[in-house]
Coordinates of C-alpha atoms and ligand atoms in Angstrom, one line a residue:
X23 CA -32.2 -17.2 -9.1
X24 CA -31.6 -13.3 -8.6
X25 CA -28.2 -12.0 -9.8
X26 CA -26.7 -9.2 -7.7
X27 CA -24.4 -6.5 -9.0
X28 CA -21.1 -6.9 -7.6
X29 CA -19.7 -4.0 -5.7
X30 CA -16.0 -3.2 -6.1
X31 CA -14.1 -0.6 -4.2
X32 CA -11.4 1.1 -6.2
X33 CA -9.2 4.5 -5.5
X34 CA -11.3 7.4 -6.4
X35 CA -8.0 9.3 -7.6
X36 CA -4.2 8.7 -7.6
X37 CA -1.8 5.9 -8.8
X38 CA -3.9 2.9 -8.9
X39 CA -7.3 4.5 -10.3
X40 CA -6.8 4.1 -14.1
X41 CA -5.1 0.5 -14.0
X42 CA -7.7 -0.9 -11.5
X43 CA -10.5 0.3 -14.1
X44 CA -8.7 -1.0 -17.0
X45 CA -8.3 -4.4 -15.2
X46 CA -12.2 -4.6 -14.3
X47 CA -12.9 -3.8 -18.0
X48 CA -11.5 -7.0 -19.0
X49 CA -14.6 -8.6 -17.5
X50 CA -18.1 -8.9 -19.2
X51 CA -19.8 -8.1 -15.9
X52 CA -21.6 -4.9 -14.8
X53 CA -19.8 -3.9 -11.5
X54 CA -21.1 -1.2 -9.0
X55 CA -18.0 0.9 -8.5
X56 CA -17.3 2.5 -5.0
X57 CA -14.8 5.2 -5.6
X58 CA -13.0 6.1 -2.2
X59 CA -9.5 6.8 -0.7
X60 CA -7.4 3.9 -0.8
X61 CA -6.6 3.7 2.9
X62 CA -10.4 3.0 3.4
X63 CA -10.8 0.2 0.6
X64 CA -9.8 -2.9 3.0
X65 CA -12.4 -1.6 5.8
X66 CA -15.2 -1.3 3.0
X67 CA -14.3 -4.8 1.8
X68 CA -14.1 -6.3 5.1
X69 CA -17.4 -4.8 6.6
X70 CA -19.2 -6.0 3.4
X71 CA -20.0 -2.4 2.1
X72 CA -17.9 -3.5 -0.8
X73 CA -17.8 -7.3 -2.1
X74 CA -14.3 -6.7 -3.7
X75 CA -11.8 -4.1 -3.6
X76 CA -8.4 -3.2 -5.3
X77 CA -5.6 -1.8 -3.3
X78 CA -1.8 -1.8 -2.8
X79 CA -0.3 -4.4 -0.4
X80 CA 1.4 -1.8 1.5
X81 CA -2.2 -0.2 2.5
X82 CA -3.8 -3.7 2.8
X83 CA -1.1 -4.6 5.5
X84 CA -0.9 -1.3 7.3
X85 CA -4.7 -1.4 7.7
X86 CA -5.5 -4.8 9.2
X87 CA -9.2 -5.5 8.4
X88 CA -10.2 -9.2 7.8
X89 CA -10.6 -8.8 4.1
X90 CA -9.0 -11.7 1.9
X91 CA -6.6 -11.6 -0.9
X92 CA -8.0 -13.0 -4.2
X93 CA -4.9 -12.3 -6.4
X94 CA -2.2 -10.0 -7.2
X95 CA -2.7 -7.8 -10.0
X96 CA 0.9 -7.1 -11.6
X97 CA 0.6 -3.3 -11.5
X98 CA 1.3 -0.5 -9.0
X99 CA 4.7 -2.3 -8.1
X100 CA 7.1 -0.4 -5.6
X101 CA 8.8 -1.3 -2.6
X102 CA 8.9 0.0 1.2
X103 CA 12.3 1.0 2.2
X104 CA 14.0 2.8 5.0
X105 CA 16.3 5.5 3.5
X106 CA 18.7 8.2 4.6
X107 CA 21.6 10.5 3.5
X108 CA 24.8 8.8 2.2
X109 CA 26.4 8.7 5.7
X110 CA 23.8 6.1 6.8
X111 CA 23.8 2.4 6.9
X112 CA 22.1 -0.6 8.4
X113 CA 23.5 0.2 11.9
X114 CA 22.0 3.8 11.8
X115 CA 18.5 2.4 12.3
X116 CA 19.1 1.8 16.0
X117 CA 17.9 4.7 18.2
X118 CA 17.1 6.7 15.1
X119 CA 13.9 8.8 14.3
X120 CA 12.2 7.4 11.6
X121 CA 9.1 9.2 9.8
X122 CA 6.7 7.3 7.7
X123 CA 3.2 6.9 6.4
X124 CA 3.4 3.2 7.4
X125 CA 4.0 3.0 11.1
X126 CA 2.6 -0.5 11.6
X127 CA 4.7 -2.1 8.8
X128 CA 7.6 -0.3 10.1
X129 CA 7.1 -1.3 13.6
X130 CA 6.8 -4.9 12.8
X131 CA 10.1 -4.6 10.8
X132 CA 11.8 -3.2 13.8
X133 CA 10.2 -5.7 16.1
X134 CA 11.2 -8.8 13.9
X135 CA 14.9 -7.4 13.6
X136 CA 15.1 -6.6 17.4
X137 CA 15.6 -2.8 16.5
X138 CA 14.4 -0.1 18.6
X139 CA 13.7 3.4 16.9
X140 CA 11.1 6.5 17.2
X141 CA 8.7 6.4 14.7
X142 CA 7.1 9.7 13.5
X143 CA 4.1 9.3 11.6
X144 CA 3.5 11.7 8.7
X145 CA 0.9 11.8 5.9
X146 CA 3.2 12.3 3.0
X147 CA 6.3 14.5 1.6
X148 CA 8.3 12.1 3.8
X149 CA 11.5 12.4 1.8
X150 CA 12.1 16.3 2.8
X151 CA 12.3 15.2 6.4
X152 CA 15.9 14.4 6.8
X153 CA 17.4 17.8 5.4
X154 CA 15.0 19.8 7.5
X155 CA 16.3 17.9 10.7
X156 CA 12.8 16.6 11.5
X157 CA 13.9 13.0 11.3
X158 CA 17.2 11.0 10.8
X159 CA 15.8 8.4 8.6
X160 CA 12.5 7.8 6.4
X161 CA 10.6 4.9 5.6
X162 CA 8.4 5.1 2.4
X163 CA 7.6 3.7 -0.9
X164 CA 9.9 3.7 -3.9
X165 CA 9.2 3.0 -7.4
X166 CA 11.8 4.4 -9.8
X167 CA 14.3 5.9 -7.2
X168 CA 14.1 9.3 -8.5
X169 CA 12.4 10.9 -5.5
X170 CA 15.2 9.6 -3.2
X171 CA 17.8 10.6 -5.5
X172 CA 16.5 14.3 -5.5
X173 CA 16.2 14.6 -1.9
X174 CA 20.0 13.1 -1.8
X175 CA 18.9 9.8 0.0
X176 CA 19.9 6.2 -0.6
X177 CA 18.1 2.9 0.5
X178 CA 19.3 1.5 3.6
X179 CA 17.0 -1.7 3.7
X180 CA 13.7 -3.0 1.9
X181 CA 11.0 -3.9 4.3
X182 CA 8.7 -5.2 1.5
X183 CA 7.8 -5.3 -2.2
X184 CA 4.1 -4.3 -2.9
X185 CA 1.7 -4.5 -6.0
X186 CA -2.0 -3.9 -6.6
X187 CA -4.2 -6.9 -5.2
X188 CA -7.8 -7.8 -5.5
X189 CA -9.4 -8.3 -2.1
X190 CA -12.6 -9.7 -1.2
X191 CA -15.3 -9.9 1.7
X192 CA -14.2 -13.1 3.7
X193 CA -17.9 -14.4 3.8
X194 CA -17.9 -14.4 -0.2
X195 CA -15.3 -17.1 -0.8
X196 CA -16.0 -18.9 -4.1
X197 CA -19.5 -17.2 -4.4
X198 CA -18.4 -15.4 -7.5
X199 CA -15.8 -17.0 -9.7
X200 CA -15.4 -14.4 -12.4
X201 CA -11.9 -13.4 -11.1
Ligands
LIG17 O1 -5.9 9.8 -1.9 P1 -5.4 8.3 -1.5 O2 -5.2 8.2 -0.1 O3 -6.4 7.3 -2.2 O4 -4.0 8.0 -2.3 P2 -2.5 8.0 -1.9 O5 -2.0 9.5 -1.8 O6 -2.5 7.2 -0.3 O7 -1.9 7.0 -2.9 P3 -1.2 7.2 -4.2 O8 -2.3 7.3 -5.2 O9 0.0 8.0 -4.2 O10 -0.7 5.6 -4.3 C1 -1.4 4.6 -4.3 C2 -0.9 3.2 -4.3 O11 0.1 3.1 -5.5 C3 0.3 3.2 -3.1 O12 -0.4 2.7 -2.1 C4 1.0 2.1 -3.8 O13 0.7 0.8 -3.5 C5 1.2 2.3 -5.3 N1 2.4 2.9 -5.8 C6 3.3 2.4 -6.6 C7 3.2 4.1 -5.1 C8 4.2 4.4 -5.8 N2 4.2 3.3 -6.9 C9 5.0 5.5 -5.5 N3 6.0 5.7 -6.2 N4 2.8 5.0 -4.2 C10 3.6 6.1 -4.0 N5 4.7 6.3 -4.5 C11 5.3 7.6 -4.1 C12 6.1 7.4 -2.9 O14 5.6 7.7 -1.7 C13 7.4 8.5 -3.1 O15 6.9 9.6 -2.6 O16 6.1 8.1 -5.1 C14 7.4 8.7 -4.6 C15 8.6 7.7 -5.1 O17 8.6 7.3 -6.6 P4 9.9 7.2 -7.3 O18 9.5 6.8 -8.7 O19 10.5 8.5 -7.4 O20 10.7 6.2 -6.7
LIG18 ZN1 -3.9 6.8 0.8

């Protein structure tokens, strides 16, 4: 029987990189690492270019791919929230302009709650939008809450919790059982 080196897609730089490598170091196996931007990890795994991947749940659900979740990894914890200045509350969402790097997750939340709002997709630095008048509210990740505070923003509602997850190509189920 031939054994094939398992290919694992991990973030090439950024918040999940070091802990992803630390997690994989617990195993004896030789892995072939594919280092890419986190947004592309679900697609690489779903297409079979990588067998497994490590990515945040927020990225996994924002980029539907067909990859399957193997397990939650207990690092990279954060939450996706809608936030605004202190004059804003849950009623402020209806009709608001909300900027976010996660338009799909925000759209699903709005639809599930019968809310209508304008979604403005941005790549980053979401938190400076309201004070520049670019948007009324933001929808972004929060960990310590420091960035919201620095921008005089408060959480209005939580959309989801997120942590790093191990995902696999759907055709692989139970083929490798080292994880
Ligand atoms: O280049 P690439 O596309 O791969 O990286 P990226 O810039 O998209 O992602 P990166 O490296 O910033 O984050 C990777 C993953 O880490 C995210 O997809 C989340 O799953 C997870 N994660 C955990 C976080 C945070 N915590 C986090 N705090 N990702 C981003 N943040 C940002 C947040 O956007 C906000 O601007 O940190 C700021 C808030 O942090 P606090 O501590 O001030 O609340
Ligand atoms: Zn990214």
